[in-house]
Coordinates of C-alpha atoms in Angstrom, one line a residue:
M1 CA 44.7 10.4 1.0
I2 CA 41.9 8.8 -1.0
S3 CA 42.7 5.4 0.5
S4 CA 42.6 6.9 4.0
I5 CA 39.1 8.4 3.3
A6 CA 37.9 5.1 1.9
S7 CA 39.2 3.3 5.0
Y8 CA 37.4 5.7 7.3
S9 CA 34.2 5.3 5.3
T10 CA 34.5 1.5 5.6
I11 CA 34.9 1.8 9.4
Y12 CA 31.8 4.0 9.6
V13 CA 29.8 1.7 7.5
L14 CA 30.8 -1.3 9.7
I15 CA 29.8 0.7 12.8
N16 CA 26.4 1.5 11.3
L17 CA 25.8 -2.1 10.3
A18 CA 26.9 -3.3 13.8
V19 CA 24.3 -1.0 15.3
A20 CA 21.7 -2.3 12.9
L21 CA 22.6 -5.9 13.8
A22 CA 22.4 -5.1 17.5
I23 CA 18.9 -3.7 16.9
G24 CA 18.0 -6.8 14.9
V25 CA 19.1 -9.0 17.8
F26 CA 17.0 -6.9 20.2
M27 CA 13.9 -7.3 18.0
Y28 CA 14.6 -11.1 17.9
W29 CA 14.8 -11.1 21.7
Q30 CA 11.4 -9.4 21.7
Q31 CA 10.0 -12.2 19.5
R32 CA 11.5 -14.8 21.8
I33 CA 9.8 -13.3 24.9
E34 CA 6.6 -13.3 22.9
A35 CA 6.1 -9.5 22.7
T36 CA 3.1 -8.8 20.6
F37 CA 3.4 -8.3 16.8
T38 CA 2.1 -4.7 17.1
V39 CA 4.8 -3.8 19.7
R40 CA 7.5 -5.4 17.6
V41 CA 6.4 -3.5 14.5
L42 CA 6.2 -0.2 16.4
T43 CA 9.7 -0.9 17.8
G44 CA 11.1 -1.5 14.3
L45 CA 9.5 1.7 13.1
G46 CA 10.8 3.8 16.0
L47 CA 14.3 2.4 16.0
G48 CA 14.4 2.9 12.2
V49 CA 13.6 6.5 12.6
G50 CA 16.2 6.9 15.3
L51 CA 19.0 5.2 13.4
G52 CA 18.1 7.0 10.1
A53 CA 18.1 10.4 11.8
A54 CA 21.4 9.7 13.5
M55 CA 23.0 8.7 10.2
H56 CA 21.7 11.8 8.5
L57 CA 23.0 14.0 11.3
L58 CA 26.4 12.4 11.3
Y59 CA 27.0 11.7 7.6
G60 CA 24.8 14.2 5.8
G61 CA 27.5 16.6 5.0
D62 CA 30.1 16.4 2.2
A63 CA 30.2 13.8 -0.6
A64 CA 32.6 11.6 1.3
T65 CA 30.3 11.2 4.4
V66 CA 27.2 10.9 2.3
A67 CA 28.8 7.9 0.6
V68 CA 28.7 6.2 4.1
I69 CA 24.9 6.5 4.1
T70 CA 24.7 5.2 0.5
T71 CA 26.8 2.2 1.3
T72 CA 25.1 1.4 4.6
N73 CA 21.7 1.7 2.9
A74 CA 22.8 -0.7 0.2
Y75 CA 23.3 -3.4 2.8
L76 CA 20.1 -2.5 4.7
D77 CA 18.2 -2.7 1.4
I78 CA 19.0 -6.4 1.4
V79 CA 16.7 -6.7 4.4
G80 CA 14.1 -4.1 3.4
S81 CA 13.7 -4.7 -0.3
G82 CA 14.3 -8.4 0.2
Y83 CA 11.3 -8.5 2.6
V84 CA 9.1 -6.7 0.2
K85 CA 10.1 -9.1 -2.6
L86 CA 9.2 -12.1 -0.5
L87 CA 5.8 -10.6 0.1
Q88 CA 5.3 -9.9 -3.6
M89 CA 6.4 -13.5 -4.3
I90 CA 3.3 -14.8 -2.5
V91 CA 0.7 -12.2 -3.6
M92 CA -0.5 -13.9 -6.8
P93 CA -0.6 -17.5 -5.3
L94 CA -2.4 -16.2 -2.2
I95 CA -5.0 -14.4 -4.3
M96 CA -5.6 -17.3 -6.6
V97 CA -6.0 -20.1 -4.0
S98 CA -8.0 -18.0 -1.5
I99 CA -10.5 -16.7 -4.0
V100 CA -11.0 -20.2 -5.6
G101 CA -11.4 -21.6 -2.1
A102 CA -13.9 -19.0 -1.1
I103 CA -16.1 -19.6 -4.2
L104 CA -16.1 -23.3 -3.5
K105 CA -17.6 -22.5 -0.1
L106 CA -20.0 -19.9 -1.5
K107 CA -21.2 -22.3 -4.2
G108 CA -22.8 -19.6 -6.4
A109 CA -22.1 -16.6 -8.6
S110 CA -24.7 -14.4 -6.8
S111 CA -22.6 -14.1 -3.6
V112 CA -19.5 -13.3 -5.7
G113 CA -21.4 -10.5 -7.5
K114 CA -22.6 -9.0 -4.2
I115 CA -19.1 -9.1 -2.7
S116 CA -17.5 -7.5 -5.8
A117 CA -20.2 -4.8 -6.1
L118 CA -20.0 -3.8 -2.5
T119 CA -16.2 -3.8 -2.4
I120 CA -15.7 -1.9 -5.6
G121 CA -18.5 0.5 -4.8
T122 CA -17.0 1.3 -1.4
L123 CA -13.6 1.9 -2.9
L124 CA -14.9 4.2 -5.6
V125 CA -17.1 6.2 -3.3
T126 CA -14.3 6.7 -0.8
T127 CA -12.0 7.8 -3.6
M128 CA -14.6 10.4 -4.6
V129 CA -14.7 11.6 -1.0
A130 CA -10.8 11.6 -0.9
A131 CA -10.7 13.8 -4.0
G132 CA -13.1 16.3 -2.4
I133 CA -10.9 16.3 0.7
G134 CA -7.8 16.9 -1.4
I135 CA -9.5 19.9 -3.1
L136 CA -10.5 21.3 0.3
M137 CA -7.0 21.1 1.7
A138 CA -5.6 22.7 -1.4
K139 CA -8.0 25.6 -0.9
L140 CA -7.3 25.9 2.9
F141 CA -3.6 25.9 2.5
G142 CA -3.6 28.1 -0.6
L143 CA -1.6 25.6 -2.7
T144 CA -0.4 26.7 -6.1
A145 CA 2.4 25.9 -8.5
I146 CA 2.8 29.5 -9.4
G147 CA 6.2 30.7 -8.2
L148 CA 7.7 27.3 -7.5
S149 CA 11.3 27.2 -8.6
S150 CA 12.8 24.3 -10.5
T151 CA 16.1 22.5 -9.8
A152 CA 17.8 20.3 -12.4
A153 CA 16.2 17.2 -10.9
E154 CA 12.8 18.7 -11.0
V155 CA 13.2 19.8 -14.6
A156 CA 14.4 16.3 -15.5
R157 CA 11.4 14.8 -13.7
G158 CA 9.1 17.2 -15.6
E159 CA 10.6 16.1 -18.9
Y160 CA 10.2 12.5 -18.0
L161 CA 6.5 13.0 -17.2
Q162 CA 6.0 14.8 -20.5
G163 CA 7.6 11.9 -22.3
T164 CA 5.2 9.4 -20.6
L165 CA 2.2 11.5 -21.3
A166 CA 1.3 9.6 -24.5
S167 CA 0.9 6.3 -22.7
A168 CA -1.4 8.0 -20.1
K169 CA -3.5 9.6 -22.8
A170 CA -3.9 6.3 -24.5
V171 CA -5.7 4.9 -21.4
T172 CA -9.5 5.1 -21.8
L173 CA -12.2 3.5 -19.6
P174 CA -13.2 0.9 -22.2
S175 CA -9.5 -0.1 -22.9
L176 CA -8.9 -0.2 -19.1
L177 CA -11.8 -2.5 -18.5
L178 CA -10.8 -4.7 -21.4
S179 CA -7.3 -5.0 -19.9
F180 CA -8.8 -6.7 -16.8
I181 CA -9.6 -9.8 -18.9
P182 CA -6.7 -12.3 -18.6
T183 CA -5.8 -13.1 -22.2
N184 CA -2.8 -15.1 -20.8
P185 CA -3.4 -15.9 -17.1
F186 CA 0.0 -17.4 -16.7
L187 CA 1.5 -14.0 -17.7
D188 CA -0.7 -12.2 -15.2
L189 CA 0.4 -14.6 -12.5
T190 CA 3.9 -13.1 -12.9
G191 CA 2.4 -9.6 -12.3
A192 CA 3.7 -8.4 -15.7
R193 CA 0.8 -5.9 -16.3
K194 CA -0.6 -3.0 -14.2
T195 CA -3.9 -4.8 -14.1
S196 CA -2.5 -8.3 -13.5
T197 CA -4.0 -8.5 -10.0
I198 CA -7.5 -7.9 -11.2
A199 CA -6.9 -10.3 -14.1
V200 CA -5.8 -13.1 -11.6
V201 CA -8.9 -12.4 -9.5
I202 CA -11.2 -12.8 -12.6
F203 CA -9.3 -16.0 -13.7
S204 CA -9.7 -17.4 -10.2
I205 CA -13.4 -16.6 -10.2
F206 CA -13.8 -18.5 -13.4
I207 CA -12.0 -21.5 -11.9
G208 CA -14.1 -21.4 -8.8
L209 CA -17.4 -21.1 -10.7
S210 CA -16.4 -23.8 -13.2
A211 CA -15.6 -26.1 -10.3
T212 CA -18.9 -25.5 -8.5
G213 CA -20.6 -26.2 -11.9
I214 CA -19.5 -29.8 -11.8
A215 CA -20.3 -30.4 -8.1
G216 CA -23.7 -32.0 -8.9
A217 CA -22.7 -34.0 -12.0
K218 CA -19.3 -35.1 -10.8
P219 CA -19.2 -35.0 -7.0
L220 CA -16.1 -37.1 -6.6
L221 CA -14.1 -34.9 -8.9
F222 CA -15.4 -31.8 -7.1
A223 CA -14.5 -33.3 -3.8
S224 CA -10.9 -34.1 -5.0
F225 CA -10.5 -30.6 -6.4
T226 CA -11.8 -29.1 -3.2
Q227 CA -9.3 -31.1 -1.2
F228 CA -6.5 -30.0 -3.5
V229 CA -7.4 -26.3 -3.1
S230 CA -7.6 -26.8 0.7
V231 CA -4.1 -28.3 0.8
A232 CA -2.7 -25.5 -1.5
Q233 CA -4.4 -22.9 0.6
A234 CA -2.9 -24.3 3.8
I235 CA 0.6 -24.3 2.3
I236 CA 0.3 -20.8 0.9
M237 CA -1.0 -19.5 4.2
R238 CA 2.0 -21.1 6.0
M239 CA 4.3 -19.3 3.5
V240 CA 2.5 -16.0 4.4
T241 CA 3.0 -16.7 8.1
L242 CA 6.8 -17.4 7.6
V243 CA 7.3 -14.2 5.6
L244 CA 5.2 -12.0 7.9
R245 CA 7.4 -12.9 10.9
L246 CA 10.1 -10.8 9.2
T247 CA 7.9 -7.7 9.2
P248 CA 9.6 -5.8 12.2
Y249 CA 13.0 -6.3 10.6
G250 CA 11.7 -5.1 7.2
V251 CA 10.0 -2.1 8.7
F252 CA 13.2 -1.2 10.6
A253 CA 15.4 -1.4 7.5
L254 CA 13.0 0.5 5.2
M255 CA 12.4 3.3 7.7
T256 CA 16.1 3.7 8.4
M257 CA 16.8 4.1 4.7
V258 CA 14.1 6.6 4.1
V259 CA 15.0 8.9 7.1
A260 CA 18.7 8.7 6.4
E261 CA 18.4 9.7 2.7
S262 CA 15.7 12.4 3.1
S263 CA 16.6 15.9 2.2
Y264 CA 15.3 18.0 5.1
A265 CA 16.0 21.3 3.2
D266 CA 13.8 20.2 0.3
I267 CA 11.1 19.1 2.7
L268 CA 11.2 22.6 4.4
K269 CA 11.0 24.3 1.0
L270 CA 7.7 22.5 0.3
I271 CA 6.5 22.2 3.9
N272 CA 3.2 23.7 3.0
F273 CA 2.4 21.0 0.5
V274 CA 3.7 18.3 2.9
V275 CA 1.5 19.6 5.8
A276 CA -1.5 20.0 3.5
S277 CA -1.1 16.4 2.1
Y278 CA -0.8 14.8 5.5
S279 CA -3.8 16.8 6.8
A280 CA -5.8 15.5 3.9
L281 CA -4.6 11.9 4.5
L282 CA -5.4 12.1 8.2
L283 CA -8.8 13.5 7.5
M284 CA -9.6 10.7 5.0
F285 CA -8.4 8.2 7.6
A286 CA -10.9 9.7 10.0
V287 CA -13.6 9.2 7.3
H288 CA -12.7 5.5 7.2
L289 CA -13.1 5.3 11.0
C290 CA -16.5 7.1 10.7
L291 CA -17.6 4.5 8.1
I292 CA -16.5 1.7 10.4
A293 CA -18.4 3.4 13.3
G294 CA -21.5 3.7 11.0
A295 CA -21.3 0.0 10.4
G296 CA -21.7 -0.6 14.1
L297 CA -18.0 -1.5 14.8
N298 CA -15.6 0.1 17.3
P299 CA -13.4 2.5 15.3
V300 CA -10.7 2.7 18.0
R301 CA -10.4 -1.1 18.1
F302 CA -10.3 -1.2 14.3
A303 CA -7.5 1.4 14.1
K304 CA -5.5 -0.5 16.7
K305 CA -5.9 -3.8 14.9
I306 CA -4.8 -2.5 11.5
F307 CA -1.8 -0.5 12.7
P308 CA 0.9 -3.1 11.9
V309 CA -0.2 -3.4 8.2
L310 CA -0.4 0.4 7.9
A311 CA 3.1 0.7 9.4
F312 CA 4.4 -1.7 6.7
A313 CA 2.6 0.1 3.9
F314 CA 4.0 3.4 5.2
T315 CA 7.6 2.3 5.2
S316 CA 7.5 0.0 2.0
R317 CA 5.3 2.3 -0.2
T318 CA 3.7 -0.7 -1.9
S319 CA 0.0 -1.5 -1.7
M320 CA 0.5 -4.7 -3.6
G321 CA 3.2 -6.0 -1.3
A322 CA 0.9 -5.3 1.7
I323 CA -1.8 -7.7 0.3
P324 CA -0.7 -10.8 2.4
M325 CA -0.6 -8.9 5.7
N326 CA -3.8 -7.1 4.6
V327 CA -5.6 -10.4 4.2
Q328 CA -4.2 -11.8 7.5
T329 CA -5.3 -8.7 9.4
Q330 CA -8.8 -8.8 8.0
T331 CA -9.3 -12.5 8.7
Q332 CA -7.5 -13.0 12.0
R333 CA -8.1 -9.7 13.7
L334 CA -11.2 -8.2 12.1
G335 CA -13.3 -11.3 11.6
T336 CA -13.8 -10.9 7.9
P337 CA -14.2 -14.1 5.9
E338 CA -11.2 -15.1 3.6
G339 CA -13.2 -14.6 0.4
I340 CA -14.2 -11.0 1.2
A341 CA -10.8 -10.2 2.6
N342 CA -9.0 -11.4 -0.6
F343 CA -11.5 -9.5 -2.8
A344 CA -11.0 -6.3 -0.9
A345 CA -7.2 -6.5 -0.7
S346 CA -6.9 -7.4 -4.4
F347 CA -9.3 -4.8 -5.7
G348 CA -8.0 -2.2 -3.2
A349 CA -4.5 -2.6 -4.6
T350 CA -5.5 -1.5 -8.1
I351 CA -8.9 0.2 -7.9
G352 CA -10.0 3.3 -5.9
Q353 CA -6.8 4.0 -4.1
N354 CA -7.8 6.9 -1.7
G355 CA -4.3 8.3 -1.4
C356 CA -2.5 7.8 -4.7
A357 CA -5.5 8.0 -7.0
G358 CA -7.8 10.2 -4.9
I359 CA -6.2 12.9 -2.8
Y360 CA -2.9 13.3 -4.8
P361 CA -4.1 14.0 -8.4
A362 CA -6.9 16.2 -7.1
M363 CA -4.5 18.4 -5.1
L364 CA -2.1 18.6 -8.1
A365 CA -4.9 19.7 -10.5
I366 CA -5.9 22.4 -8.1
M367 CA -2.3 23.6 -7.8
I368 CA -1.5 23.5 -11.5
A369 CA -4.8 25.0 -12.9
P370 CA -3.9 28.7 -12.0
T371 CA -0.7 28.4 -14.0
V372 CA -2.7 28.3 -17.2
G373 CA -5.3 30.9 -16.1
I374 CA -8.0 28.5 -14.9
D375 CA -9.9 29.2 -11.7
P376 CA -9.9 25.7 -10.0
F377 CA -12.7 26.6 -7.5
T378 CA -15.6 26.9 -9.9
F379 CA -18.3 24.3 -9.7
S380 CA -17.8 23.0 -13.2
F381 CA -14.0 22.5 -12.7
I382 CA -14.5 20.7 -9.3
A383 CA -17.3 18.5 -10.6
Q384 CA -15.3 17.5 -13.6
L385 CA -12.2 16.9 -11.5
I386 CA -13.9 14.6 -9.0
A387 CA -15.5 12.6 -11.8
I388 CA -12.2 12.1 -13.7
V389 CA -10.3 11.3 -10.5
T390 CA -12.9 8.6 -9.6
V391 CA -12.9 7.0 -13.0
G392 CA -9.2 7.3 -13.4
S393 CA -8.6 5.5 -10.1
I394 CA -9.6 2.3 -11.7
G395 CA -6.6 0.2 -12.6
V396 CA -3.9 2.2 -10.8
A397 CA -1.0 -0.1 -10.0
G398 CA -0.4 -0.7 -6.3
V399 CA 3.3 -0.2 -6.5
G400 CA 5.6 2.8 -6.4
G401 CA 4.7 5.1 -9.3
G402 CA 1.0 4.4 -9.3
A403 CA 0.2 7.9 -8.0
T404 CA 2.3 9.5 -10.8
F405 CA 0.3 7.5 -13.4
A406 CA -3.0 8.5 -11.8
A407 CA -1.9 12.1 -11.8
L408 CA -0.9 11.9 -15.5
I409 CA -4.3 10.6 -16.4
V410 CA -6.1 13.3 -14.5
L411 CA -3.9 16.2 -15.6
S412 CA -3.9 15.2 -19.3
T413 CA -7.6 14.6 -19.4
M414 CA -8.2 18.1 -18.0
N415 CA -5.6 19.6 -20.4
L416 CA -3.3 20.8 -17.6
P417 CA 0.5 20.9 -18.0
V418 CA 1.9 17.6 -16.6
A419 CA 5.5 18.7 -16.4
L420 CA 4.8 21.0 -13.4
A421 CA 4.1 17.8 -11.3
G422 CA 7.9 17.3 -11.4
L423 CA 8.3 20.3 -9.0
L424 CA 7.3 18.0 -6.2
I425 CA 9.8 15.3 -6.8
S426 CA 11.9 16.2 -3.7
V427 CA 9.1 15.4 -1.3
E428 CA 7.5 12.6 -3.4
P429 CA 8.8 9.7 -1.2
L430 CA 7.7 11.3 2.0
I431 CA 4.2 12.0 0.7
D432 CA 4.0 8.5 -0.9
M433 CA 4.5 6.8 2.4
G434 CA 1.3 8.3 3.8
R435 CA -0.6 7.8 0.6
T436 CA 0.2 4.1 0.5
A437 CA -0.9 3.6 4.1
L438 CA -4.2 5.3 3.3
N439 CA -4.6 3.1 0.2
V440 CA -4.3 0.0 2.4
S441 CA -6.6 1.5 5.0
G442 CA -9.2 2.1 2.3
A443 CA -9.0 -1.6 1.1
I444 CA -9.4 -2.9 4.7
T445 CA -12.3 -0.5 5.3
A446 CA -14.0 -1.8 2.1
G447 CA -13.6 -5.4 3.1
T448 CA -14.8 -4.7 6.7
I449 CA -17.9 -2.8 5.5
T450 CA -18.7 -5.4 2.9
S451 CA -18.4 -8.2 5.4
R452 CA -20.6 -6.3 7.9
V453 CA -23.3 -5.5 5.4
L454 CA -23.5 -9.1 4.3
G455 CA -23.7 -10.2 7.9
E456 CA -20.5 -12.3 7.6
T457 CA -18.3 -10.6 10.2
N458 CA -17.2 -12.8 13.1
M459 CA -17.7 -10.4 16.0
D460 CA -16.0 -12.7 18.5
V461 CA -12.8 -12.2 16.5
F462 CA -13.3 -8.5 16.0
N463 CA -13.9 -8.0 19.7
S464 CA -11.0 -10.2 20.8
D465 CA -7.5 -9.0 21.5
A466 CA -5.9 -11.8 19.4
E467 CA -2.7 -10.9 17.5
L468 CA -1.8 -12.2 14.1
N469 CA -1.2 -15.9 14.3
L470 CA 2.4 -16.1 13.2
D471 CA 3.6 -19.0 15.4
G472 CA 0.8 -21.6 14.9
A473 CA -1.1 -20.4 18.0
E474 CA -3.0 -17.3 18.9
K475 CA -1.1 -14.6 20.8
L476 CA -3.0 -12.3 23.1
V477 CA -2.2 -8.6 23.6

């Protein structure tokens, strides 16, 4: 009997994988007929939702059929997580060579200072606004943790958060700023620390400034180094191009897995929080578009151009992994110079994340405060919350779990019970998808505004309908 069930499960898994393979062949055909990158990403997203929903409907019953989903997703994960890992592979080299190359062209520390100040300033201000929107949505939807029931998984999650509270409390602004300094840059190139991305940025700035410092005294050496950086940059960008070609397939696999494994009953149980969260995320995205319009750019064109990278961020739930596509989108589709694009993408992955470090911890604090007898809608509480959220958003890792770390910092600083955050574990992946997309949107917005303020935006590129250059030549919509 057991062997019979196992054989049926194997057959169903093979059928699922055959369907996935057929979809992959179809998307490859789209690439061959030169369908636009946006269309192919949208196709992967839509077909992923369709296949995932079908799998959930057919196999979401008893343990035997659920095993079919688990096994199928294990194979799809080779494509989905494999794609994300390839992107993460090229993040640090891309940041390093691009920022060094940009500084060699800028030939001065003043321009670097202006870019950094404008980019970080935009990220922090938008995070402050995001926190305010999170508070507003919590009020409008009447969110509260009072009365929420706990399952075994939620209790376990709460205990885990309580156990990690000590590490969150140990984080102070001085220690966080100190962690940005790369004591061992080779360690940071591996991405071993939460602040490794910023550390690599700082290390790259020092390399670039040191090189420009010898330009006058040793012009031949400077010319040789500039040539070396140009060659390295060309090779790294070619690697980025090769990996980004896989985006539609990665989006398809990731979306299929998420939809197939989602618990619709748990989502319905917390539907009020889900709707409130996505209302806040959409409102903050509208704020981004207003900022773009205020900078004199067409917000509709901007939204259309950044859709593919937002779709990837939505399905992969990693701001860090989105950096290569983020940079390509800014430079090839929005007309932002490489230096500014890399600064914005790098800083945006660890500083001022509008979704994970802005909206989410603010909403959690408003929900949890009444459980300990605190009125969260007093001026003093809201002012303190927004300030803590803004400062706490510095140094949040741009990978899965960054929002949890940001929430721990905010809740512990405000002396609120962190274990109650575990009550939302069942809808955490669904919410995290939207949060990550908003994080990436915030980073792109910061880069676009910085470029526009400094008068560096190539308006011909922004106003064109050019797609991402993934084949060595521009593709038009």
